[in-house]
Short mmCIF file of C-alpha atoms in Angstrom, two decimals:
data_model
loop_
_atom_site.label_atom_id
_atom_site.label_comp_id
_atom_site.label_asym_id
_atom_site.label_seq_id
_atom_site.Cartn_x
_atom_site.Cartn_y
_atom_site.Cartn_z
CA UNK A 1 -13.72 -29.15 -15.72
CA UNK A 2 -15.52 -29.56 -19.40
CA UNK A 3 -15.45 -25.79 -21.01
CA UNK A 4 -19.25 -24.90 -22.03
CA UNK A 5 -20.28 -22.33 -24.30
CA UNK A 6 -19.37 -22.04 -28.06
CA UNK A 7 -19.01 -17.85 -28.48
CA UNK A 8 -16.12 -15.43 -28.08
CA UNK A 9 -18.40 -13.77 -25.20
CA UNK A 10 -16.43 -14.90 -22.25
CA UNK A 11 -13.84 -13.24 -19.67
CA UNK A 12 -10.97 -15.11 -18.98
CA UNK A 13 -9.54 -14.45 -15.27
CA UNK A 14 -5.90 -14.92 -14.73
CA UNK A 15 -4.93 -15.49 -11.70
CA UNK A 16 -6.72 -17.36 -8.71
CA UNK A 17 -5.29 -14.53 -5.67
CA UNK A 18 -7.64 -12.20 -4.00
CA UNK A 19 -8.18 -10.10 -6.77
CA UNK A 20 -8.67 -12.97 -9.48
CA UNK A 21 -11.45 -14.17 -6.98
CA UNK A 22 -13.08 -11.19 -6.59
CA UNK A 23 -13.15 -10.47 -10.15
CA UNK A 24 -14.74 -14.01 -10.92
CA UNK A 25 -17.36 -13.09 -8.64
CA UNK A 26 -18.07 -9.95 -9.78
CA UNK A 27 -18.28 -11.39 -13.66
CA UNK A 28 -20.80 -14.20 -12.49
CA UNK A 29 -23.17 -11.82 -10.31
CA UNK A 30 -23.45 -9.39 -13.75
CA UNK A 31 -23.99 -12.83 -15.30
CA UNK A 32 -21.18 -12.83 -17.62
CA UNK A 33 -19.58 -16.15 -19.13
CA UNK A 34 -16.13 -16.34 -17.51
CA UNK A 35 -13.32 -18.85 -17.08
CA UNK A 36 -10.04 -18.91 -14.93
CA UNK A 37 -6.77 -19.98 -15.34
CA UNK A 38 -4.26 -20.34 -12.90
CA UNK A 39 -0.75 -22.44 -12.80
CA UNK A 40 -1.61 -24.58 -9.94
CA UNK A 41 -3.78 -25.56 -7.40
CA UNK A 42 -2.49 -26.10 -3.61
CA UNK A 43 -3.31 -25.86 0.00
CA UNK A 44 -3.08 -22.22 -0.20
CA UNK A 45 -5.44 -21.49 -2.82
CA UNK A 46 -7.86 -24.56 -2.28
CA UNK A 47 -10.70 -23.09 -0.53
CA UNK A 48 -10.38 -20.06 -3.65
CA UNK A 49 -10.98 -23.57 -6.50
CA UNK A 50 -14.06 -24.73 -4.12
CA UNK A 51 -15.76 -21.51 -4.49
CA UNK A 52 -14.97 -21.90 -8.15
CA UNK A 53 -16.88 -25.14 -8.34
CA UNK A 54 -20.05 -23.96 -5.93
CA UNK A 55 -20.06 -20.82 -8.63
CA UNK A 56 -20.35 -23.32 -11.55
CA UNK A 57 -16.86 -21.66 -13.21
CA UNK A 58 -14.76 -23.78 -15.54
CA UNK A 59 -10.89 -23.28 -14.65
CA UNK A 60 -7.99 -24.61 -15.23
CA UNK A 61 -5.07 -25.42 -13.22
CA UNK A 62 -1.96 -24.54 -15.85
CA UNK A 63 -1.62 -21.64 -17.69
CA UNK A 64 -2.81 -22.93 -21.45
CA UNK A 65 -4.14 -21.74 -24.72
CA UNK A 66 -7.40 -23.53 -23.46
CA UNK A 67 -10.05 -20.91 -23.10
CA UNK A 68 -8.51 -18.23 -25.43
CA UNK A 69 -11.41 -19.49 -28.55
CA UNK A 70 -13.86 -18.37 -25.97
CA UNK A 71 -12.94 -15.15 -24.57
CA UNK A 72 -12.77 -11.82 -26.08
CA UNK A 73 -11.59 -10.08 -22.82
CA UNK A 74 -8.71 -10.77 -20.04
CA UNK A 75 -8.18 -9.87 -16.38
CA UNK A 76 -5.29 -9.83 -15.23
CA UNK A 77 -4.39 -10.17 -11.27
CA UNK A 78 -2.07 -7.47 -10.37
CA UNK A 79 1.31 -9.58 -9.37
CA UNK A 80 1.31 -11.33 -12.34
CA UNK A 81 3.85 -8.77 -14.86
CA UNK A 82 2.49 -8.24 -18.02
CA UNK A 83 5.64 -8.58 -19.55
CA UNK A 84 5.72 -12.46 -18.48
CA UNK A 85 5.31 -15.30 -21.76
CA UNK A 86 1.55 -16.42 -21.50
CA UNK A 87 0.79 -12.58 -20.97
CA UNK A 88 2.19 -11.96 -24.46
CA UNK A 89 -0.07 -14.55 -25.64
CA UNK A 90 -3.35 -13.33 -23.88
CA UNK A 91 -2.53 -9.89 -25.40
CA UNK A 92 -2.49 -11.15 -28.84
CA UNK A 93 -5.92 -12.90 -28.81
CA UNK A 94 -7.79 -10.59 -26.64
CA UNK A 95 -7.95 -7.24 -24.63
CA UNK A 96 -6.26 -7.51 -21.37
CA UNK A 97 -7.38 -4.80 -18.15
CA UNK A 98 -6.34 -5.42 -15.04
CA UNK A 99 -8.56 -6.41 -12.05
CA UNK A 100 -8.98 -2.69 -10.87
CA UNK A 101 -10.06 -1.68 -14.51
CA UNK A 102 -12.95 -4.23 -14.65
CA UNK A 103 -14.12 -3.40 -11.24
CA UNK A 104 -14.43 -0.01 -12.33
CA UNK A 105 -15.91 -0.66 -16.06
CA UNK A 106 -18.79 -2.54 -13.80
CA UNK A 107 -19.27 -0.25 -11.35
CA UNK A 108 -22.70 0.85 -9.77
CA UNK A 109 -23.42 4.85 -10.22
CA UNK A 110 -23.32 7.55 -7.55
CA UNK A 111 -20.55 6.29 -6.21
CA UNK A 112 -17.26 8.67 -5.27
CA UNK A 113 -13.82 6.91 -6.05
CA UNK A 114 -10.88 8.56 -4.15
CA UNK A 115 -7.65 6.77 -5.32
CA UNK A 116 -4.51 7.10 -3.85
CA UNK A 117 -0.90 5.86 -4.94
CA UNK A 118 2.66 6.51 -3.75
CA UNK A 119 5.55 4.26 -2.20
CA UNK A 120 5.12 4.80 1.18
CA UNK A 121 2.11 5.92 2.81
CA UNK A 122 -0.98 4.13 0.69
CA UNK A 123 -2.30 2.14 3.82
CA UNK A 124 -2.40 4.49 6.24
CA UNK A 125 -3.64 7.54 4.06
CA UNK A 126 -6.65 5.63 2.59
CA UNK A 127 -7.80 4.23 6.01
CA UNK A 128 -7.32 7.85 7.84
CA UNK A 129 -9.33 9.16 4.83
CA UNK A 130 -12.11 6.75 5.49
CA UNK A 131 -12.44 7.58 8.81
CA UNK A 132 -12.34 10.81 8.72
CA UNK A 133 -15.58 10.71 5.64
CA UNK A 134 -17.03 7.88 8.16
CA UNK A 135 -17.02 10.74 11.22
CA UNK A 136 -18.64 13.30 8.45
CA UNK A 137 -21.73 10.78 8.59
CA UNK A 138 -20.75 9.41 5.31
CA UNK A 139 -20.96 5.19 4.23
CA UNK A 140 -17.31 4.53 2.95
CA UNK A 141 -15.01 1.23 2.50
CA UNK A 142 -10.76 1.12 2.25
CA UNK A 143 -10.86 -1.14 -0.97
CA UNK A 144 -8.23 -2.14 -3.24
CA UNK A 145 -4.59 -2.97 -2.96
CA UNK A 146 -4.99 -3.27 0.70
CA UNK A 147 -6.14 -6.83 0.53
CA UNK A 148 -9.91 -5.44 0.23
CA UNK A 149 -10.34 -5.53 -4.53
CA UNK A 150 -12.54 -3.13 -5.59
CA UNK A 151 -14.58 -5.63 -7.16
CA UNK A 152 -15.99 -6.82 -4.01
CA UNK A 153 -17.48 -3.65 -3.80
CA UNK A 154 -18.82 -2.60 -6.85
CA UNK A 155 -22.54 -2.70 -6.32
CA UNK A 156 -22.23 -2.16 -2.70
CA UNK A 157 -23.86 0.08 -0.31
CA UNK A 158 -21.15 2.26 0.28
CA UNK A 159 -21.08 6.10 -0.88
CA UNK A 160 -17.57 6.55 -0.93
CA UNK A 161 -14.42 3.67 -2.17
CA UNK A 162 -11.04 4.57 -1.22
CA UNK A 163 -9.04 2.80 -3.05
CA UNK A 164 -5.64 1.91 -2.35
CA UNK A 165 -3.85 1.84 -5.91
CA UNK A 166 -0.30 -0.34 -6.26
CA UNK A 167 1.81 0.66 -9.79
CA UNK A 168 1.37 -3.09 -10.74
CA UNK A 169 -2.83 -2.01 -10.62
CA UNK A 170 -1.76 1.22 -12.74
CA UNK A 171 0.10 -1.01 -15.71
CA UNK A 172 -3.58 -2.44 -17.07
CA UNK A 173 -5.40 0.57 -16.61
CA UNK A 174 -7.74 2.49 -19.31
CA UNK A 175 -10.76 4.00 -18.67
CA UNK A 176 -10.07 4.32 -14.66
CA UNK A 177 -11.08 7.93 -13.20
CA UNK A 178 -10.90 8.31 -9.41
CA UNK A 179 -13.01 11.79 -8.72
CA UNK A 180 -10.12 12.22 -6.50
CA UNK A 181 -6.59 11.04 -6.87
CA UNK A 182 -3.56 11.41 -4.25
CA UNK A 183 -0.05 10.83 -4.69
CA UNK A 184 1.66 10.92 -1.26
CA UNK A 185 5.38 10.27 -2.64
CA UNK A 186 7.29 8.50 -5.12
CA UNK A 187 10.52 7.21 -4.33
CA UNK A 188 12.74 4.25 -5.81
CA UNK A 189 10.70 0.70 -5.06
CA UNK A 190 9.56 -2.29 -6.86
CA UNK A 191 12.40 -1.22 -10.12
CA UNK A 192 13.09 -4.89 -10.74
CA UNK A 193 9.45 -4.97 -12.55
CA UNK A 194 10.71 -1.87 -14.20
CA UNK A 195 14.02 -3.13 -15.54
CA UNK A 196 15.67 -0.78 -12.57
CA UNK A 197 14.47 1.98 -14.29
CA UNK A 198 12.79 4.47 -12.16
CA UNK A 199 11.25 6.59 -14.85
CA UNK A 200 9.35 3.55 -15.87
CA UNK A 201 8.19 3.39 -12.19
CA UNK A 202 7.52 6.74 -11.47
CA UNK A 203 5.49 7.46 -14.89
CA UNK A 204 3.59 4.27 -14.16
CA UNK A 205 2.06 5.91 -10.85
CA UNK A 206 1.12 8.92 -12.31
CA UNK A 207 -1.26 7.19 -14.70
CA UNK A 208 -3.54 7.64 -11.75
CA UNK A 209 -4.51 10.76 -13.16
CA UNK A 210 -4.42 9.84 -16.72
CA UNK A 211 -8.08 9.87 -17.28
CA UNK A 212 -8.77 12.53 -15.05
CA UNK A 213 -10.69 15.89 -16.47
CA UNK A 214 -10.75 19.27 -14.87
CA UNK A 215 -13.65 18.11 -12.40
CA UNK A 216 -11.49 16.30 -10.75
CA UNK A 217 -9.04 16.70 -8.12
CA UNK A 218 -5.36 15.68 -7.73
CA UNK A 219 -3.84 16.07 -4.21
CA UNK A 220 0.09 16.17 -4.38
CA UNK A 221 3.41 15.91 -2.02
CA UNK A 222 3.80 19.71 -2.63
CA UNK A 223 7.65 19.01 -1.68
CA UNK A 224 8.46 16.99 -4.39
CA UNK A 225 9.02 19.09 -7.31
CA UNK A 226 9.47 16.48 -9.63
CA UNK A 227 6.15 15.35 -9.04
CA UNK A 228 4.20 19.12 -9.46
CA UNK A 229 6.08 19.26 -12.28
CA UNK A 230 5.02 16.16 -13.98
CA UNK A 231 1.53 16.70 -12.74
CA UNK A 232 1.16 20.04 -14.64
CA UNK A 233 0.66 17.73 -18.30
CA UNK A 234 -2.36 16.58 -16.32
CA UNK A 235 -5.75 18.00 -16.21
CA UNK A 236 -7.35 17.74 -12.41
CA UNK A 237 -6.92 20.55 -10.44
CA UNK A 238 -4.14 20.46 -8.37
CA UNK A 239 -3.89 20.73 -4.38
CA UNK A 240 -0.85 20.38 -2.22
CA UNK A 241 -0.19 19.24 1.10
CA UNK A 242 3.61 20.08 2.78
CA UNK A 243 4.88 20.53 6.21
CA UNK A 244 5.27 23.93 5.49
CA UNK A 245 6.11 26.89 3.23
CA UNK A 246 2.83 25.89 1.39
CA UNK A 247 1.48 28.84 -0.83
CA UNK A 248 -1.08 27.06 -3.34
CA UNK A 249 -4.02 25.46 -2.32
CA UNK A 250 -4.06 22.55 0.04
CA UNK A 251 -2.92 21.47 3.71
CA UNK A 252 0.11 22.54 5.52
CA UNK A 253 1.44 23.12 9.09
CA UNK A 254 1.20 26.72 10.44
CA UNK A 255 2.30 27.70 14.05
CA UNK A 256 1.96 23.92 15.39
CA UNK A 257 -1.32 23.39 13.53
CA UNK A 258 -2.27 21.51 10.67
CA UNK A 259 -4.46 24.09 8.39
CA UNK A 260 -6.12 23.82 5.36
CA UNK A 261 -5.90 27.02 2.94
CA UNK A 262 -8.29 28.19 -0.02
CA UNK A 263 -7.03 31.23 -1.45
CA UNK A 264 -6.03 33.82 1.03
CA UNK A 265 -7.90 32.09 3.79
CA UNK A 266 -6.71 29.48 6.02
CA UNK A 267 -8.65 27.05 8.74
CA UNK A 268 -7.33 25.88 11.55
CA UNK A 269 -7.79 21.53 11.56
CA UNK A 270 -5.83 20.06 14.97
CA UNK A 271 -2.92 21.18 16.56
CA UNK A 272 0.13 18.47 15.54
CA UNK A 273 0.67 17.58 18.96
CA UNK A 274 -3.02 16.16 19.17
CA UNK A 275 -2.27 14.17 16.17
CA UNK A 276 -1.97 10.66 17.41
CA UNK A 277 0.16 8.69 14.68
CA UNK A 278 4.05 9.18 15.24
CA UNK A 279 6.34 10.24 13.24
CA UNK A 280 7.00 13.18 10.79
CA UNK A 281 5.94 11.08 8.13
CA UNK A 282 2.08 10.14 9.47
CA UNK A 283 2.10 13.87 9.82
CA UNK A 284 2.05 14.35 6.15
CA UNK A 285 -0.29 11.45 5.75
CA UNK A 286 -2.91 13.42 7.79
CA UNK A 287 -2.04 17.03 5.58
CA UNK A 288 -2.76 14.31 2.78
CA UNK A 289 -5.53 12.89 4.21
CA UNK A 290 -7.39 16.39 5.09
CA UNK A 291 -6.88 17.55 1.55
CA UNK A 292 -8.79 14.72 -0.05
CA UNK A 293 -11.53 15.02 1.91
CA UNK A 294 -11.71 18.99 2.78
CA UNK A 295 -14.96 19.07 -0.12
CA UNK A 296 -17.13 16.91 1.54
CA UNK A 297 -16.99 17.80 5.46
CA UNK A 298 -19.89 18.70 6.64
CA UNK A 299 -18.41 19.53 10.35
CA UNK A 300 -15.14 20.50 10.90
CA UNK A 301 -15.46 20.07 14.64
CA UNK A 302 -15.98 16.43 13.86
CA UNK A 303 -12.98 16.74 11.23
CA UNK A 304 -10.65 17.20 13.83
CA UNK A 305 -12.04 14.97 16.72
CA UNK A 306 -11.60 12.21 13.73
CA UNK A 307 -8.03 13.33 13.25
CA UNK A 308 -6.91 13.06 16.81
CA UNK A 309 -8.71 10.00 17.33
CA UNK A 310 -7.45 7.87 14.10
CA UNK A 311 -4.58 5.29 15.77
CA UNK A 312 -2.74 4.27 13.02
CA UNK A 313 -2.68 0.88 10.94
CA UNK A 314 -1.41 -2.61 11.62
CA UNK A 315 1.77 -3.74 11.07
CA UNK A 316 3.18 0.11 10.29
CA UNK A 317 4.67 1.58 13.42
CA UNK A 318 2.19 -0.59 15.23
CA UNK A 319 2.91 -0.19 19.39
CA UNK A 320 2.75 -3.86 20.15
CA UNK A 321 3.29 -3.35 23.90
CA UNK A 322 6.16 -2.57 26.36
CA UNK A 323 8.08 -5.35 28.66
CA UNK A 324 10.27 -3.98 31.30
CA UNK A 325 10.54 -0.49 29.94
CA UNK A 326 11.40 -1.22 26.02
CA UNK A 327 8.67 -0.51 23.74
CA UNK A 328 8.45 -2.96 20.51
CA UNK A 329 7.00 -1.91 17.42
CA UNK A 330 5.68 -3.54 14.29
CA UNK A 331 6.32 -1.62 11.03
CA UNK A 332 6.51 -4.94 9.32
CA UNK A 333 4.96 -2.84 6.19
CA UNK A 334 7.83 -0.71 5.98
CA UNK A 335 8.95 -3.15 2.76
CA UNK A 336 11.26 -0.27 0.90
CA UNK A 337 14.50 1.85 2.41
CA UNK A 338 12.64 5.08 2.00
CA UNK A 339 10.00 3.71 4.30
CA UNK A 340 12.26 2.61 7.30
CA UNK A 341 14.34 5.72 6.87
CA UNK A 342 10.72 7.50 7.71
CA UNK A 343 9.88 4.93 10.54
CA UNK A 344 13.91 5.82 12.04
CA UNK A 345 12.76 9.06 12.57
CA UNK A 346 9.61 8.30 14.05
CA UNK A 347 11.00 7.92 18.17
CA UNK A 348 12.92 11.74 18.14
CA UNK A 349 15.09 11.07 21.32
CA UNK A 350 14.70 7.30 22.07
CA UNK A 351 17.42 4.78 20.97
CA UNK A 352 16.44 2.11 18.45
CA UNK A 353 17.51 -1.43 18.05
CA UNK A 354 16.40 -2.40 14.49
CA UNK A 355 15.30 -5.53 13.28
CA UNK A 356 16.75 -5.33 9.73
CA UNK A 357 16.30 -7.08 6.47
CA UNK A 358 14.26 -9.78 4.29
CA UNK A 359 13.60 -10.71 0.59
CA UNK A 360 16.71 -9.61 -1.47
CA UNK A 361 14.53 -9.76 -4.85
CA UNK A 362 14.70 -6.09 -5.53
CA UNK A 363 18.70 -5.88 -4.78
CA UNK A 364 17.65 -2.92 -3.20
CA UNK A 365 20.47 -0.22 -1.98
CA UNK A 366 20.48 -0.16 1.72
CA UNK A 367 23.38 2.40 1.85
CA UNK A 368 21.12 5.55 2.68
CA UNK A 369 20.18 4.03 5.46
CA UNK A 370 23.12 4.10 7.40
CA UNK A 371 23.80 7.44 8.58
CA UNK A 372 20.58 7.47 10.64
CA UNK A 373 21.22 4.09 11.98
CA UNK A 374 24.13 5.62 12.83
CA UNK A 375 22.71 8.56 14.43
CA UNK A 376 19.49 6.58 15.72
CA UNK A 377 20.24 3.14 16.33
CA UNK A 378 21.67 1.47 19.42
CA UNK A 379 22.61 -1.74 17.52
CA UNK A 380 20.93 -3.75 15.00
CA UNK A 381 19.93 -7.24 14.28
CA UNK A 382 19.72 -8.65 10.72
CA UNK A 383 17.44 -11.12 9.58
CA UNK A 384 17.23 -12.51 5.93
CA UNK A 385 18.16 -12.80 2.68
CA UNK A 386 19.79 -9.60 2.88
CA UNK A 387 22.00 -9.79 5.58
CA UNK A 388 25.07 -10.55 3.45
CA UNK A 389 24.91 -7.35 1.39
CA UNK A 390 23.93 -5.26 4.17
CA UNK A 391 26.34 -7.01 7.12
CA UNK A 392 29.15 -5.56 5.68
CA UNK A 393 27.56 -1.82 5.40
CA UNK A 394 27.62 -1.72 9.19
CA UNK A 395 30.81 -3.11 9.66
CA UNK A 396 32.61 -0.56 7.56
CA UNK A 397 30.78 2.16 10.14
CA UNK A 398 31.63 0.09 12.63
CA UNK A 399 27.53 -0.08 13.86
CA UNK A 400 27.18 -3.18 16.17
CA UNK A 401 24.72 -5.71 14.88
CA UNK A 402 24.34 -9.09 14.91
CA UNK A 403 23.06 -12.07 12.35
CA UNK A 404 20.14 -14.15 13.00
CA UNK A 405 17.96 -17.17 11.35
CA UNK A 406 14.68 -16.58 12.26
CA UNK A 407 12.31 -14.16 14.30
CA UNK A 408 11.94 -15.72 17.22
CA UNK A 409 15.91 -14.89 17.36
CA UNK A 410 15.63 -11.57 16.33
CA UNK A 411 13.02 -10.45 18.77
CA UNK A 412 15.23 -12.53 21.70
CA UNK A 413 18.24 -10.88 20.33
CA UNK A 414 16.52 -7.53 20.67
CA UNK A 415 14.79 -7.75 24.04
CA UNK A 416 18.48 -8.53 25.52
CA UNK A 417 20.26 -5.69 23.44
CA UNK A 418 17.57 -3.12 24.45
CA UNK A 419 17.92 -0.82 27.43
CA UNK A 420 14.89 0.47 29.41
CA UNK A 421 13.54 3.49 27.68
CA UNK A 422 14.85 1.71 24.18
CA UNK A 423 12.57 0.76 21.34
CA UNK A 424 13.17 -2.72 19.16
CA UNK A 425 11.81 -1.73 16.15
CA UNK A 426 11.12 -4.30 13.24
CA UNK A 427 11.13 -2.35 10.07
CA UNK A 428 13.22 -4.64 7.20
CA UNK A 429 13.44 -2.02 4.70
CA UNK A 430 12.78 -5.56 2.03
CA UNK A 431 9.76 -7.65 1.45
CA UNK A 432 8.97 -10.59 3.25
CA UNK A 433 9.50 -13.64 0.79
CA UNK A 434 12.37 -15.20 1.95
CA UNK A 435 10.38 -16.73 5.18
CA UNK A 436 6.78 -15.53 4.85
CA UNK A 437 3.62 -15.60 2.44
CA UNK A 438 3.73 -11.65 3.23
CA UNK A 439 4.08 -8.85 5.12
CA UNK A 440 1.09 -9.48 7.54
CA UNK A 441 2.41 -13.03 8.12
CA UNK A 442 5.65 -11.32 9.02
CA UNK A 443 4.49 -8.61 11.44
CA UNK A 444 2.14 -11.46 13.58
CA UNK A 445 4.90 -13.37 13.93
CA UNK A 446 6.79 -10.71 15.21
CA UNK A 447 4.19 -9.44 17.88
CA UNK A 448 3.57 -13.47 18.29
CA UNK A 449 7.36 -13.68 19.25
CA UNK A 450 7.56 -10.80 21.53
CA UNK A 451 4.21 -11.59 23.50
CA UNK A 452 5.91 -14.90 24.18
CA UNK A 453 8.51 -12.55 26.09
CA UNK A 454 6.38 -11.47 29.15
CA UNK A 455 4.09 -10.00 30.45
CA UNK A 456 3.01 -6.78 28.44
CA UNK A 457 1.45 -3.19 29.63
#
């Protein structure tokens, strides 16, 4: 397409994904001049070019010097690294911000930004935290690295955003300020963007509250002291959620009941067992959850009838249904070893066969793994590119497991390896892009694959 316009007014969008979209939408409906540039154009990203053309926006379809006369600004998807060779070149011709940055430099007033980041966790917290605003009576939308960019939203109807926040969103931010931000963990993931270095990684998420002032509030994983202590440079107030032993401010567990303390008082929320997501790691999603939103509940009876209601997320620890006794699960989101350590403990007393493995991109270390797949695991099956780094793990604890080429193998192997009472669990511990476009494609193939099995209750 012929480039028009002759000024350095423009915004050039890099990237054609979900968020490049977005952000080209948002720059055309606040009548800015932009352009886009993307590497290539195929079947995946087709329909994304036609909108392009009905919009009237010149792109082009390799990554060139082409539009950099005509732009003073840059927006940057999030999986595309900064550090990468045509970045460098952006950067030296014009200000780059990512696509979360420029969603939030246009943003509509009155609008309340909770933001939360961690490793494991993000999904689940920001969707239990919209419903739990959404049964206050409140208008609120899960936005951001959940598939959902905040651009799409920034003049919409909606009184609160939570926003789902990934470290790559974190690397372009500047101005960003979340009213409220949560950190639900940090724990090694994603280090090959951070040249394996975890302080890199770990500094990187708490950027969240880099813009924050003392209006704000910061809602931490009061158990990782690491974390409280880094957050103390910071200048939010601070609340903490922990499964117990909490003394500051924030949510905790006390007698079998998630409460919420202020000072010397304490309020009772749900008892745990009411709580309907497994696992002792949903449980501190919820204490998360409850902390964020504890200023703006207008009803607590309606707080907790919210809480006990809220079933979880797709694709983590996702019931898909039970066939002759053995329950299968989707946690096709558990992408990292800290996460399908959590989702091992999730079945106290029930016997798992695990569907194991994936992407080998991130060389991740699978060896902490294998004490509870000892304990917790009646065999497993391996799938991916990781099987020959993990394979011989198990064999030098002598777990039983077997190798397999696709899913539709896996989930066979696993129905016949199960007993009654039994759980096949699919949690890889890696990403997905060794055999899928990503982890959603992953987990419906999975619950595709075991609905094929029989009949399900």
């Amino acid at each position: 397409m012929g480039v028009c316009g002759v000024n350095r007014d423009g915004v050039l969008i890099i990237g054609l994904g979900v968020s490049g979209l977005a952000a080209a939408r948002l720059a055309r409906k606040k009548k800015m001049t932009v352009y886009v540039t993307e590497h290539r154009r195929h079947a995946a990203n087709e329909e994304r070019f036609r909108e392009l053309e009905q919009l009237g926006i010149p792109f082009e379809t390799e990554n060139t010097q082409r539009f950099f006369p005509l732009c003073r600004q840059a927006v940057l998807s999030p999986g595309i690294p900064v550090s990468s060779p045509y970045i460098r070149e952006v950067k030296e011709h014009m200000a780059l911000i990512g696509e979360l940055e420029f969603a939030f430099q246009n943003m509509a007033p009155g609008k309340t930004i909770i933001a939360v980041t961690g490793t494991n966790g993000k999904s689940t917290t920001v969707r239990l935290i919209q419903a739990l605003l959404e049964g206050q009576g409140y208008t609120a939308a899960s936005v951001g690295n959940i598939g959902l960019p905040l651009s799409d939203y920034f003049d919409g109807p909606e009184e609160f955003l939570v926003c789902e926040v990934s470290s790559y969103q974190l690397e372009t931010i500047v101005t960003f300020k979340p009213q409220t931000a949560v950190i639900t963990n940090i724990t090694p993931d994603h280090l090959d963007r951070y040249e394996n270095s975890f302080e890199r990684y770990f500094k990187t998420k708490l950027r969240i509250a880099e813009n924050m002032d003392s209006s704000g509030r910061l809602v931490l994983n009061g158990e990782d002291d690491r974390l409280k202590k880094a957050a103390s440079d910071y200048a939010p107030r601070t609340f903490l959620f922990r499964l117990e032993g909490l003394k500051e401010q924030g949510t905790t567990v006390t007698k079998g009941y998630i409460c919420y303390q202020d000072g010397s008082a304490q309020e009772k929320i749900l008892r745990v067992k009411d709580l309907a997501l497994p696992g002792r790691h949903n449980l501190e999603n919820a204490l998360a959850a409850v902390t964020a939103v504890m200023p703006f509940v207008r009803s607590q009876k309606r707080l907790s009838q919210s809480l006990a209601d809220f079933p979880g997320i797709e694709h983590r620890l996702e019931q898909v249904c039970e066939i002759n006794g053995i329950l299968f699960v989707n946690d096709s989101k558990g992408t990292n070893v800290d996460s399908t350590r959590k989702a091992l403990t999730a079945f106290p007393g029930k016997k798992v066969v695990l569907i194991l493995g994936g992407d080998d991109a991130k060389k991740s270390d699978f060896s902490p793994l294998i004490p509870l797949i000892r304990k917790n695991c009646a065999s497993v099956i391996l799938l991916g590119e990781t099987t020959p780094r993990i394979a011989p793990l198990l064999e030098k604890e002598k777990v039983a497991f077997v190798k397999t080429g696709s899913m539709k193998e896996a989930v066979d192997r696993g129905f016949k390896a199960a007993r009654k009472g039994e759980i096949v669990l699919l949690s890889p511990a890696a990403a997905s892009f060794d055999l899928y476009s990503d982890f959603e494609e992953r987990g419906r193939d999975f619950k595709e694959k075991v609905f094929q099995l029989g009949e399900c209750v």
